[in-house]
Amino acid sequence: MPSSSLKPIESSDIRAILSRMNLEEKIGQLVQLTPKDGILSEELKTLIQKGKVGSFLNITDPSQIEAAQLIASHKSRLQIPLLFAFDVLHGFKTIFPIPIALASSMDAELIEQVARAAAKEARAFGIHLTFAPMLDVCRDPRWGRVAESPGEDPFLASLLSSAWIKGFQGKNLSSSSLLAACPKHFVGYGAVEGGRDYNSVTISYRLLQEIYLPPFLQAFKQGAFATMAAFVAINGLPPAANPQLLKDLLRKDIGLEGPVISDWNAVRELVHHGIAENEKAAVAIAINSGIDIDMVSGLYSQYLEELLQEGKVKEETIDAAVQRVLTLKNKLGLFTQEPHPLKIDQNRWQTILKTNKQIALEAAKKSVVLLKNEDGLLPIAPSIRSIALIGPFSEERKEHLGPWSAIGDSNEVITLAEGLKRYAPRGTKINVVEGCNKFSHGTEDYQQAIKIAQHCQLIVAAVGEKANMSGEAASRAFLDLPTQQQKLIDVLSETGIPVVLIVFSGRPLDLSRIISKTKAILQAWFLGTETGDALGQILFGLYNPSGKLPITFPRSVGQIPIYYAQLPTGRPANRSFPSCRYIDQSNTPLFPFGYGLSYTTFHYSFPTLNRSRINYHQTLEILTEIENTGTVPGEEILQLYIRDPVASLSRPLKELKGIKRVFLKPGERQKIKFTISSVDLAFIDYEGKRKIEPGQFFLWVGPNSMEGKRAQFDLVP
Ligand code: BGC
């Protein structure tokens, strides 16, 4: 009988279990299935009893989890517990802002809290592993999965990666409030060509090493226990067929000990990729390349035994994969955990929800980016006594959960209208009207919207994408607002009443056409459960926004890919013809990476350095004084960028190397210190080797990737 202790058993015991397993049971551990509608069928129960399945995804009903676990732990021959996995990307029941929104907070501590909060809820339901964090750096907002991503920059992505892992996994995974993390999608999926989901990826070894790999390295350094391989072809080879990637790089060089999980049906898709001639061949390729767990294709159970008999797969390959799965289960304490700790203690659950609601509100407020604020229109002045809240997101609940919203309940979402009414000064009149539908035509009533607006002093227009317009399989070739929403903004701006725009989206939208029609813009992404309260507080100045863009906002789709860390060109755009520019569009973005305003203003001093040159072992200290020069308290995210102007390989015009936050009262100043050393200046050279080259470097400390005060230093051997 399993005891109630959560302590892992000895690794020698794991080896002993392995030695008692028959082939069918071993293969079972590598099989991950998903029951239809999350409900166990009789057929699945039989498979569990026979030890022919090792893990499930997408079961979230604790009674189903408990039922399955009881069969595995009591009725199967070796009583090996099941592992339950789920996509807990930005919350489980309490829904936090989507990952790209959280990345706008640039706040690692906040993200750690969010991950821990989500872990507590999911583990209370019996989930053990989350398919998160998604660490795909992405520079193409057409790709819908940018919503799940940490944005365009490897430094920021790595910082947040650590935080996600710490938050999900904590120190002792077997604790009943933690989840095993499974960073995904290893590696390069964020560069799908044309931003079209599932399309192939072509990236150089240097880009792979410098841009796409770092957040994963950070995750594994932080102890992430598993990973999911991308299912797209990277340089012609899907990771499920790439032993150099999964074995040489991931296992040998990086040293990942935990299992590699295929993405959904990825083993079968090797056939569609033209890599395997049939499903059986796909299985041999996948397991021999390093895929331990086959997510949902069912092909491992169908073909592994046969392949073993034919000598195409070795038993030791299967054993090693099984050992990794059992070790993960053991780390989670599953071998000693009661199979039914799942009766959720209602008091404990309510306490978790209450705390998480607070974290969700904090996270939502920190995720909002103020993009424009002409004449200091925001926060809304107390003299404004009547507000027209117009747009299809005014009274919306469901869409605010965003893509991958786990078991989030839209009824718990606070609408923008509710938030506005809650935080408006007493007596403020708030009139609400949809004006038009989010996506479909035919229900527009611009006249009514105009009529309501004309009786108010201020318009708050709530517009954006539907949640399912971003996320997986939601690539877009046009990034504008749906036409009826654009028209709504047109007619509202024609009233002459100032318009505050709130944009909900899973990606940067193309706001060029509407920017001049509004006086203020808040980029709100999808903020989750606490949407209304967060925005209510921001609009009325009870919270001063501090979010910064983790991804560049283009002026038009034609500029994509557009990102701040561009390489220099032989014919820079500021030279006369012929130069590197469009004939019909500027090169600059609408809003650059790192950009975001505040209700106050900050003055940056020129950075001072503790020395003008450093050698390979010294540290450079960079001090900047920052002052709140406005009239309200505010938080600023200071950013440190560097440039290596002359190197053996062309280096980016700027690279982010530091982020610091500071909260200042009006008139308050503070000296902020960044430190860097030669390792921060390393790059991957033409031969693919990490290299540090001496020479001159520029650095900037500033509020975004386009502004900042410059200094310079030398690196000497
Ligand atoms: C996605 C993964 C996800 C998996 C399981 C796939 O389609 O690419 O990110 O974890 O489904 O839901």
XYZ file of C-alpha atoms and ligand atoms in Angstrom:
729
model
C 0.000 0.000 0.000
C 1.330 3.431 -0.789
C 1.983 5.519 2.308
C 0.837 9.119 2.664
C 4.411 10.394 2.689
C 5.315 12.439 -0.371
C 8.961 11.492 -0.213
C 10.469 10.126 -3.389
C 11.703 6.544 -3.235
C 15.368 5.634 -3.786
C 16.633 5.619 -7.359
C 17.693 2.015 -6.784
C 14.013 1.247 -6.213
C 13.207 2.822 -9.572
C 15.761 0.553 -11.201
C 14.203 -2.378 -9.364
C 10.757 -1.476 -10.720
C 12.225 -1.209 -14.210
C 13.783 -4.648 -13.905
C 10.386 -6.151 -13.063
C 8.576 -4.566 -16.003
C 7.652 -6.558 -19.068
C 7.971 -5.011 -22.504
C 4.299 -4.095 -22.725
C 4.497 -2.239 -19.421
C 7.671 -0.454 -20.458
C 6.128 0.738 -23.698
C 3.058 1.790 -21.730
C 5.100 4.312 -19.785
C 5.993 6.028 -23.053
C 2.387 6.348 -24.161
C 0.479 9.538 -23.428
C -3.201 9.612 -24.247
C -6.076 12.022 -24.031
C -9.585 10.774 -23.318
C -12.447 12.151 -25.346
C -13.954 15.094 -23.433
C -11.632 14.337 -20.530
C -13.732 11.320 -19.472
C -12.235 7.846 -19.080
C -13.804 5.190 -21.276
C -13.950 1.508 -20.282
C -11.335 0.847 -22.926
C -8.955 3.359 -21.331
C -9.557 1.862 -17.898
C -8.493 -1.512 -19.257
C -5.361 0.015 -20.778
C -4.469 1.572 -17.419
C -4.977 -1.711 -15.640
C -2.714 -3.479 -18.114
C -0.037 -0.814 -17.659
C -0.393 0.215 -21.310
C -0.535 3.951 -20.683
C 1.830 6.016 -18.562
C 0.369 9.490 -18.696
C -2.659 11.499 -19.747
C -3.243 15.010 -20.893
C -6.375 17.110 -20.756
C -8.107 15.377 -17.853
C -9.010 18.088 -15.392
C -11.866 16.576 -13.444
C -10.377 15.449 -10.104
C -12.786 12.535 -9.859
C -11.624 11.235 -13.246
C -7.999 11.683 -12.236
C -8.641 9.896 -8.991
C -10.464 7.039 -10.701
C -7.637 6.551 -13.181
C -4.973 6.796 -10.509
C -6.736 4.238 -8.331
C -6.701 1.716 -11.154
C -3.027 2.360 -11.875
C -1.891 2.321 -8.266
C -4.011 -0.543 -7.019
C -5.102 -2.703 -9.893
C -2.231 -2.705 -12.343
C 0.423 -5.366 -11.871
C 3.264 -3.080 -10.802
C 1.103 -0.300 -9.371
C 2.975 2.409 -11.221
C 1.131 5.692 -10.824
C -0.028 7.730 -13.808
C 1.201 11.215 -14.634
C -1.387 13.877 -15.509
C -0.339 16.740 -17.756
C -2.141 19.839 -18.950
C -1.486 23.158 -20.654
C -1.354 25.497 -17.672
C 0.052 28.423 -19.613
C -1.233 31.434 -17.698
C -3.366 30.052 -14.950
C -5.620 27.126 -14.223
C -8.888 28.326 -12.660
C -7.766 31.853 -11.945
C -6.648 33.190 -15.297
C -3.709 35.552 -15.367
C -2.721 37.727 -18.338
C -1.498 35.811 -21.390
C 2.273 35.214 -21.479
C 3.059 38.019 -23.942
C 1.171 40.363 -21.621
C 3.042 39.100 -18.581
C 6.260 39.622 -20.515
C 5.277 43.305 -20.751
C 5.657 43.539 -17.000
C 9.302 42.537 -17.506
C 8.949 41.437 -13.900
C 10.533 38.101 -13.066
C 9.277 38.071 -9.468
C 5.727 38.656 -10.601
C 5.960 35.816 -13.105
C 7.332 33.501 -10.455
C 4.327 34.333 -8.298
C 1.938 33.764 -11.191
C 3.496 30.386 -11.987
C 3.342 29.324 -8.333
C -0.255 30.465 -8.054
C -1.211 28.466 -11.153
C 0.714 25.451 -9.882
C -1.153 25.465 -6.569
C -4.511 25.386 -8.308
C -3.602 22.759 -10.886
C -1.868 20.438 -8.421
C -4.873 20.666 -6.099
C -6.877 19.151 -8.964
C -4.355 16.341 -9.425
C -2.342 17.731 -12.366
C 1.388 17.011 -12.163
C 2.983 18.540 -15.212
C 2.296 21.665 -17.216
C 3.208 22.030 -20.872
C 4.741 25.374 -20.054
C 6.441 27.754 -20.180
C 6.332 28.363 -23.885
C 9.771 29.808 -24.592
C 9.680 30.389 -28.318
C 11.248 33.737 -29.059
C 9.202 35.272 -31.853
C 9.751 38.198 -34.155
C 6.687 37.823 -36.302
C 3.344 39.035 -34.960
C 1.488 37.243 -37.751
C 2.162 34.054 -35.797
C -0.750 33.593 -33.394
C 1.388 31.790 -30.848
C 3.166 35.019 -30.128
C 0.400 35.299 -27.506
C 1.995 32.433 -25.584
C 5.531 33.618 -26.105
C 7.914 35.780 -24.093
C 8.358 38.088 -27.103
C 11.227 38.906 -29.419
C 14.254 39.127 -27.179
C 16.411 36.288 -25.837
C 17.612 38.208 -22.773
C 14.096 39.025 -21.617
C 12.880 35.537 -22.536
C 15.671 33.961 -20.483
C 14.972 36.141 -17.475
C 11.320 35.179 -17.560
C 12.100 31.550 -18.303
C 13.915 31.218 -14.981
C 11.008 32.801 -13.187
C 8.445 30.461 -14.754
C 10.477 27.400 -13.800
C 11.117 28.573 -10.242
C 7.461 29.357 -9.834
C 6.114 26.079 -11.234
C 8.675 23.740 -9.730
C 9.842 25.386 -6.513
C 12.431 23.447 -4.589
C 10.696 20.198 -3.840
C 8.487 18.945 -6.629
C 6.798 16.357 -4.503
C 5.118 19.142 -2.528
C 1.415 19.208 -3.150
C 1.505 22.727 -4.523
C 4.023 22.426 -7.347
C 4.046 21.333 -10.978
C 6.769 19.851 -13.145
C 7.535 22.305 -15.936
C 7.902 21.236 -19.536
C 9.396 24.141 -21.490
C 8.410 24.048 -25.131
C 8.819 23.829 -28.082
C 12.443 22.736 -28.341
C 13.646 24.662 -30.387
C 13.107 27.324 -33.035
C 9.327 27.047 -33.590
C 8.998 30.821 -33.085
C 10.586 31.417 -36.468
C 7.933 29.712 -38.626
C 8.178 31.153 -42.109
C 5.671 33.861 -42.917
C 4.352 33.629 -39.372
C 2.166 30.773 -40.605
C 1.649 28.245 -37.865
C 3.065 24.757 -38.501
C 5.136 26.079 -41.383
C 8.782 25.143 -41.616
C 11.640 27.064 -40.035
C 14.980 27.973 -41.545
C 17.457 29.485 -39.142
C 21.210 29.574 -39.042
C 23.135 27.775 -36.339
C 24.151 31.188 -35.017
C 20.553 32.385 -34.656
C 19.594 29.114 -33.048
C 22.362 29.503 -30.484
C 22.018 33.212 -29.883
C 18.309 33.844 -30.140
C 16.204 30.720 -29.826
C 18.168 28.485 -27.474
C 19.039 30.809 -24.530
C 15.626 30.742 -22.796
C 15.703 26.932 -22.907
C 19.224 26.810 -21.519
C 18.065 29.013 -18.694
C 15.067 26.751 -18.047
C 17.244 23.644 -17.821
C 19.774 25.475 -15.681
C 16.919 26.289 -13.359
C 16.053 22.595 -13.219
C 13.154 22.151 -15.655
C 12.430 18.418 -15.539
C 11.175 17.760 -19.044
C 10.761 19.385 -22.403
C 8.509 19.209 -25.436
C 10.037 18.963 -28.887
C 8.687 21.292 -31.562
C 6.633 19.590 -34.263
C 7.689 21.793 -37.159
C 10.630 21.096 -39.428
C 13.648 23.121 -38.367
C 16.173 23.390 -41.192
C 14.433 20.482 -42.887
C 14.237 18.190 -39.886
C 11.472 18.017 -37.280
C 13.122 17.666 -33.845
C 11.397 14.274 -33.465
C 13.721 13.087 -36.205
C 16.817 14.952 -35.136
C 19.177 13.044 -32.827
C 21.790 15.816 -33.078
C 19.299 18.144 -31.465
C 17.680 15.837 -28.920
C 20.590 13.596 -28.077
C 23.830 15.417 -28.779
C 22.714 18.902 -27.840
C 19.946 18.320 -25.320
C 21.126 15.217 -23.496
C 24.900 15.360 -23.844
C 25.733 19.051 -24.020
C 22.899 20.548 -22.019
C 22.493 17.536 -19.763
C 18.708 17.269 -19.548
C 17.894 14.165 -17.526
C 14.104 14.239 -17.738
C 11.910 12.988 -20.559
C 11.389 14.609 -23.947
C 7.720 14.638 -24.941
C 6.644 14.792 -28.539
C 4.179 17.523 -29.383
C 0.635 16.518 -30.288
C 0.695 13.687 -32.823
C 4.222 14.688 -33.849
C 5.359 11.090 -34.262
C 2.700 10.429 -36.909
C 3.389 13.781 -38.545
C 6.883 12.594 -39.446
C 5.096 10.837 -42.286
C 3.458 14.096 -43.412
C 6.835 15.830 -43.182
C 8.169 13.333 -45.690
C 10.707 12.010 -43.200
C 9.197 8.594 -42.514
C 7.747 6.380 -45.205
C 5.051 5.060 -42.896
C 3.890 5.192 -39.286
C 6.020 2.295 -38.175
C 9.132 3.925 -39.592
C 8.100 7.138 -37.859
C 8.169 5.364 -34.496
C 11.667 4.019 -35.069
C 12.899 7.449 -36.128
C 11.259 9.237 -33.192
C 12.444 6.981 -30.394
C 15.902 6.633 -31.864
C 16.096 10.412 -32.187
C 15.245 10.957 -28.536
C 11.454 11.262 -28.184
C 10.618 9.477 -24.930
C 6.899 10.079 -24.649
C 4.574 9.826 -27.619
C 1.800 12.375 -27.156
C -1.500 10.971 -28.447
C -0.464 9.352 -31.721
C -0.745 5.906 -30.127
C 1.944 4.673 -32.494
C 4.494 3.701 -29.840
C 2.060 1.135 -28.446
C 1.280 -0.061 -31.943
C 4.799 -0.549 -33.303
C 7.546 -0.467 -30.680
C 7.410 -4.158 -29.848
C 7.623 -5.156 -33.505
C 10.498 -2.742 -34.099
C 12.349 -4.219 -31.165
C 11.966 -7.720 -32.527
C 13.237 -6.546 -35.899
C 16.260 -4.981 -34.216
C 15.338 -1.482 -35.406
C 14.972 -0.235 -31.862
C 17.115 -1.433 -28.986
C 15.698 -2.480 -25.649
C 18.202 -0.228 -23.908
C 16.741 2.780 -25.772
C 13.308 1.892 -24.433
C 14.684 1.243 -20.951
C 16.441 4.597 -20.828
C 13.258 6.399 -21.864
C 11.185 4.494 -19.288
C 13.713 5.229 -16.583
C 13.391 8.945 -17.341
C 9.618 8.774 -17.089
C 9.712 6.829 -13.821
C 12.286 9.223 -12.396
C 10.048 12.171 -13.180
C 7.103 10.437 -11.507
C 9.307 9.758 -8.529
C 10.440 13.377 -8.299
C 6.793 14.294 -8.137
C 6.419 11.959 -5.171
C 3.918 9.814 -7.044
C 5.261 6.470 -5.857
C 4.552 7.278 -2.248
C 1.605 9.592 -2.705
C -1.867 8.358 -1.871
C -3.659 7.939 -5.176
C -6.571 9.912 -3.861
C -5.380 13.058 -2.141
C -7.670 14.768 -4.544
C -10.573 15.556 -2.362
C -10.042 19.269 -2.444
C -10.296 20.794 0.977
C -12.804 23.556 0.344
C -11.272 25.941 2.886
C -7.820 25.504 1.432
C -9.178 25.901 -2.089
C -11.025 29.120 -1.248
C -7.883 30.526 0.377
C -5.852 29.682 -2.724
C -8.429 31.368 -4.971
C -8.542 34.470 -2.829
C -4.770 34.894 -2.831
C -4.559 34.167 -6.535
C -7.168 36.777 -7.350
C -4.900 39.375 -5.773
C -1.927 38.124 -7.770
C -4.033 38.151 -10.933
C -5.011 41.768 -10.330
C -1.421 42.806 -9.713
C -0.299 40.913 -12.819
C -3.029 42.446 -14.967
C -2.115 45.961 -13.901
C 1.574 45.381 -14.559
C 0.892 43.891 -18.007
C -0.802 46.950 -19.489
C 1.287 49.168 -21.755
C 0.436 52.843 -22.201
C 1.268 53.525 -25.836
C 0.021 57.057 -26.253
C -1.194 59.768 -23.911
C -1.611 63.073 -25.694
C -2.131 66.086 -23.442
C -2.009 63.791 -20.425
C -5.571 62.678 -21.178
C -5.047 59.715 -18.893
C -5.631 59.223 -16.062
C -9.191 60.420 -16.503
C -9.515 63.766 -14.743
C -12.104 64.169 -11.972
C -13.637 66.969 -14.051
C -14.847 64.342 -16.525
C -18.333 63.593 -15.299
C -19.635 61.560 -18.219
C -17.952 58.745 -20.116
C -19.130 56.767 -23.120
C -17.741 53.245 -22.984
C -18.119 52.009 -26.538
C -16.996 48.894 -28.355
C -17.507 45.169 -28.509
C -15.206 44.523 -25.544
C -17.065 46.816 -23.142
C -19.102 44.126 -21.474
C -17.110 41.154 -22.658
C -16.028 38.385 -20.283
C -14.998 35.265 -22.191
C -12.523 36.790 -24.641
C -10.459 38.249 -21.807
C -9.395 34.751 -20.798
C -7.321 34.658 -23.993
C -6.015 31.518 -25.695
C -5.074 28.486 -23.564
C -7.289 29.444 -20.677
C -7.283 26.023 -18.958
C -10.436 25.660 -16.830
C -10.888 29.394 -16.418
C -14.494 30.407 -15.923
C -15.611 33.412 -17.944
C -18.322 34.165 -15.373
C -15.580 35.180 -12.997
C -14.087 37.740 -15.349
C -14.661 41.336 -14.334
C -15.764 43.283 -17.378
C -14.368 46.619 -18.397
C -17.772 48.234 -17.764
C -17.826 46.813 -14.241
C -14.289 47.995 -13.597
C -14.995 51.469 -14.901
C -18.104 51.806 -12.770
C -16.294 50.513 -9.717
C -13.421 52.984 -9.848
C -15.048 56.070 -11.362
C -15.454 58.949 -8.945
C -18.891 58.988 -7.377
C -21.516 60.537 -9.633
C -19.643 59.938 -12.915
C -22.095 58.918 -15.616
C -20.992 55.890 -17.631
C -22.980 54.951 -20.698
C -22.152 51.665 -22.339
C -22.840 50.530 -25.892
C -21.292 47.855 -28.136
C -21.360 49.820 -31.366
C -20.425 46.783 -33.427
C -19.576 43.124 -33.210
C -16.030 41.905 -32.629
C -15.659 40.046 -35.849
C -18.860 39.463 -37.759
C -20.682 42.139 -39.652
C -24.344 42.984 -39.582
C -24.935 44.229 -36.055
C -23.215 47.599 -36.329
C -25.116 50.514 -34.846
C -22.816 53.440 -35.310
C -25.638 55.953 -34.988
C -26.456 54.825 -31.501
C -22.756 54.855 -30.581
C -22.416 58.422 -31.897
C -25.548 59.517 -30.067
C -24.287 58.175 -26.768
C -20.819 59.591 -27.331
C -22.157 63.043 -28.082
C -23.648 63.292 -24.631
C -20.361 62.506 -22.934
C -17.074 64.298 -22.312
C -14.858 61.318 -23.058
C -15.017 58.154 -25.137
C -13.351 54.955 -23.976
C -13.297 52.646 -26.995
C -12.784 48.954 -26.211
C -11.665 47.140 -29.335
C -9.487 44.236 -30.443
C -9.170 40.685 -31.649
C -11.214 37.753 -30.454
C -9.165 35.397 -28.276
C -9.237 32.698 -30.921
C -7.713 35.053 -33.483
C -4.419 34.446 -31.701
C -2.940 31.295 -30.213
C -2.279 28.027 -31.999
C -3.311 27.786 -35.665
C -4.388 31.433 -35.618
C -1.950 33.118 -37.967
C -3.019 36.353 -39.595
C -1.942 37.930 -42.865
C -3.514 41.263 -41.883
C -2.992 42.716 -38.476
C -5.548 45.491 -38.512
C -8.589 45.626 -36.327
C -11.602 43.993 -37.955
C -13.072 46.544 -40.390
C -16.274 47.284 -38.488
C -14.224 48.146 -35.411
C -12.001 50.471 -37.435
C -15.095 52.136 -38.776
C -16.386 52.509 -35.227
C -13.215 54.378 -34.278
C -13.536 56.525 -37.399
C -17.049 57.618 -36.537
C -16.239 58.159 -32.882
C -13.214 60.302 -33.673
C -15.357 62.413 -35.987
C -17.459 63.496 -32.998
C -14.481 65.532 -31.788
C -14.813 64.039 -28.327
C -11.459 62.704 -27.124
C -11.050 58.959 -27.580
C -9.111 56.648 -25.263
C -8.494 53.370 -27.041
C -8.113 50.105 -25.165
C -6.768 47.363 -27.393
C -7.289 43.709 -26.512
C -5.200 41.318 -28.555
C -2.894 38.334 -28.432
C -0.299 40.028 -30.622
C 0.860 43.425 -31.807
C -1.859 44.744 -34.090
C -1.285 47.230 -36.861
C -2.552 50.398 -35.207
C -1.201 52.876 -37.786
C -4.562 53.662 -39.327
C -6.207 54.497 -36.037
C -3.410 56.010 -34.005
C -4.140 59.571 -35.076
C -7.823 59.155 -34.289
C -7.231 58.575 -30.614
C -5.598 60.654 -27.929
C -4.599 57.802 -25.674
C -3.973 54.093 -26.224
C -3.660 51.295 -23.684
C -2.403 47.955 -24.989
C -4.273 45.541 -22.743
C -3.571 42.179 -24.442
C -5.829 39.621 -22.723
C -5.618 40.292 -19.021
C -7.567 37.378 -17.599
C -9.940 37.215 -14.675
C -9.197 40.649 -13.272
C -9.440 42.622 -16.527
C -12.044 45.161 -15.440
C -10.538 45.967 -12.061
C -7.051 46.383 -13.493
C -8.196 48.715 -16.252
C -10.590 50.587 -13.983
C -7.737 51.366 -11.619
C -5.455 52.401 -14.458
C -7.996 54.605 -16.214
C -8.770 56.545 -13.054
C -5.165 56.859 -11.934
C -5.311 54.542 -8.930
C -2.517 52.635 -10.615
C 0.146 54.130 -12.836
C 0.960 51.813 -15.771
C 4.562 50.703 -16.217
C 4.432 47.910 -18.826
C 6.931 47.911 -21.701
C 6.515 46.167 -25.038
C 8.258 42.776 -25.235
C 7.819 42.851 -29.006
C 7.991 45.526 -31.682
C 4.735 46.966 -33.042
C 5.031 47.351 -36.830
C 3.578 50.146 -38.917
C 2.381 47.635 -41.458
C 2.559 43.924 -42.172
C 5.083 44.623 -44.930
C 7.712 45.563 -42.332
C 7.631 42.108 -40.751
C 9.928 40.653 -39.537
C 10.749 43.774 -37.603
C 12.682 43.704 -34.345
C 15.029 46.031 -32.582
C 18.180 43.873 -32.670
C 18.686 44.292 -36.426
C 22.116 43.935 -37.956
C 23.686 46.989 -39.533
C 23.561 47.206 -43.313
C 26.115 48.382 -45.846
C 23.638 51.006 -46.976
C 21.894 52.364 -43.895
C 18.470 53.913 -44.315
C 19.669 57.390 -43.352
C 21.913 57.554 -46.430
C 20.665 58.870 -49.737
C 19.459 56.539 -52.499
C 20.135 53.639 -52.809
C 19.713 52.583 -49.211
C 18.112 49.876 -47.112
C 14.544 51.088 -46.946
C 11.090 50.724 -48.388
C 9.996 53.202 -50.997
C 6.529 53.277 -49.485
C 7.041 52.878 -45.748
C 9.446 54.052 -43.091
C 11.834 51.545 -41.500
C 10.965 52.528 -37.984
C 8.336 50.641 -36.014
C 5.138 52.220 -34.781
C 6.259 51.392 -31.241
C 9.672 49.899 -30.527
C 10.602 47.006 -28.285
C 10.806 48.121 -24.673
C 8.448 51.051 -25.193
C 5.795 52.083 -22.705
C 4.727 55.361 -21.132
C 3.780 56.296 -17.596
C 1.509 58.938 -16.066
C 4.687 60.546 -14.852
C 7.954 61.365 -16.622
C 11.465 60.174 -15.883
C 14.779 61.818 -16.542
C 17.818 59.624 -17.151
C 21.330 60.898 -16.477
C 24.227 59.833 -18.690
C 25.528 56.507 -17.394
C 28.832 56.592 -15.536
C 31.171 53.600 -15.517
C 33.467 52.361 -12.763
C 36.229 51.917 -15.344
C 36.672 52.775 -18.992
C 38.067 49.366 -19.858
C 37.548 45.885 -18.483
C 39.472 42.719 -19.062
C 37.931 39.271 -19.456
C 37.703 38.783 -15.687
C 36.527 42.172 -14.547
C 33.063 43.525 -14.036
C 31.799 46.749 -15.467
C 29.500 48.726 -13.196
C 27.162 51.132 -14.913
C 25.428 53.766 -12.816
C 22.521 55.829 -14.050
C 20.635 58.344 -12.032
C 16.944 58.421 -12.722
C 14.519 61.035 -11.488
C 10.751 61.151 -11.433
C 10.214 64.544 -13.021
C 6.430 64.353 -13.105
C 3.733 64.879 -10.548
C 2.683 61.357 -9.599
C 4.562 58.345 -8.233
C 5.512 55.799 -10.837
C 7.525 52.751 -11.677
C 10.056 52.719 -14.498
C 11.728 49.770 -16.195
C 15.258 50.831 -17.109
C 16.893 48.957 -19.940
C 20.566 48.447 -20.696
C 21.561 47.845 -24.312
C 24.995 47.253 -25.785
C 26.543 47.306 -29.227
C 29.746 45.785 -30.463
C 30.460 48.180 -33.361
C 33.378 46.281 -34.889
C 33.661 42.506 -34.694
C 34.662 39.607 -36.877
C 30.951 39.165 -37.588
C 28.333 41.878 -38.024
C 26.678 42.382 -34.624
C 23.196 43.787 -33.860
C 22.694 47.535 -33.605
C 21.530 46.993 -30.037
C 21.180 44.049 -27.687
C 19.341 44.056 -24.381
C 21.642 43.118 -21.492
C 19.898 44.373 -18.371
C 16.518 45.269 -16.892
C 15.955 47.116 -13.601
C 12.760 48.416 -12.076
C 12.486 51.390 -9.805
C 9.562 53.049 -8.084
C 9.951 56.776 -7.518
C 7.851 59.446 -5.894
C 7.632 62.811 -7.697
C 10.962 64.581 -7.449
C 12.690 61.468 -6.146
C 15.977 60.317 -7.693
C 17.839 57.087 -7.458
C 21.102 55.714 -8.763
C 20.562 52.398 -10.504
C 23.412 49.986 -11.030
C 23.807 47.487 -13.872
C 26.751 45.132 -14.057
C 28.116 43.276 -17.041
C 31.222 41.280 -17.758
C 32.903 39.762 -20.790
C 30.524 36.758 -20.909
C 27.697 39.171 -21.661
C 29.648 40.359 -24.687
C 30.234 36.938 -26.185
C 28.705 35.906 -29.503
C 28.605 32.942 -31.844
C 31.168 33.416 -34.565
C 31.068 32.349 -38.201
C 32.336 28.877 -37.343
C 29.620 28.490 -34.718
C 31.912 28.916 -31.732
C 31.152 31.127 -28.743
C 33.654 33.916 -28.792
C 34.640 37.016 -26.871
C 36.426 39.631 -28.937
C 38.268 42.594 -27.468
C 37.500 46.084 -28.704
C 35.260 49.045 -28.166
C 31.634 48.691 -27.026
C 28.770 51.170 -26.795
C 26.091 51.000 -24.173
C 22.828 52.800 -23.586
C 20.624 53.028 -20.529
C 17.143 54.169 -21.379
C 13.394 53.701 -21.370
C 13.194 51.609 -24.559
C 15.254 50.203 -27.416
C 15.239 53.452 -29.419
C 16.037 55.993 -26.724
C 18.739 56.057 -24.107
C 21.883 57.813 -22.973
C 25.121 56.452 -24.337
C 28.516 55.604 -22.868
C 31.379 53.483 -24.130
C 34.078 51.197 -22.826
C 36.789 48.874 -24.072
C 37.182 45.182 -23.544
C 40.801 44.076 -23.358
C 42.139 40.544 -23.025
C 0.602 22.385 -28.923
C 1.336 22.269 -27.611
C 0.412 21.772 -26.538
C -0.177 20.445 -26.975
C -1.072 19.822 -25.934
C -0.171 21.120 -29.264
O -1.003 21.307 -30.349
O 1.517 22.671 -29.958
O 1.889 23.511 -27.270
O 1.095 21.653 -25.328
O -0.921 20.658 -28.155
O -2.224 20.530 -25.729
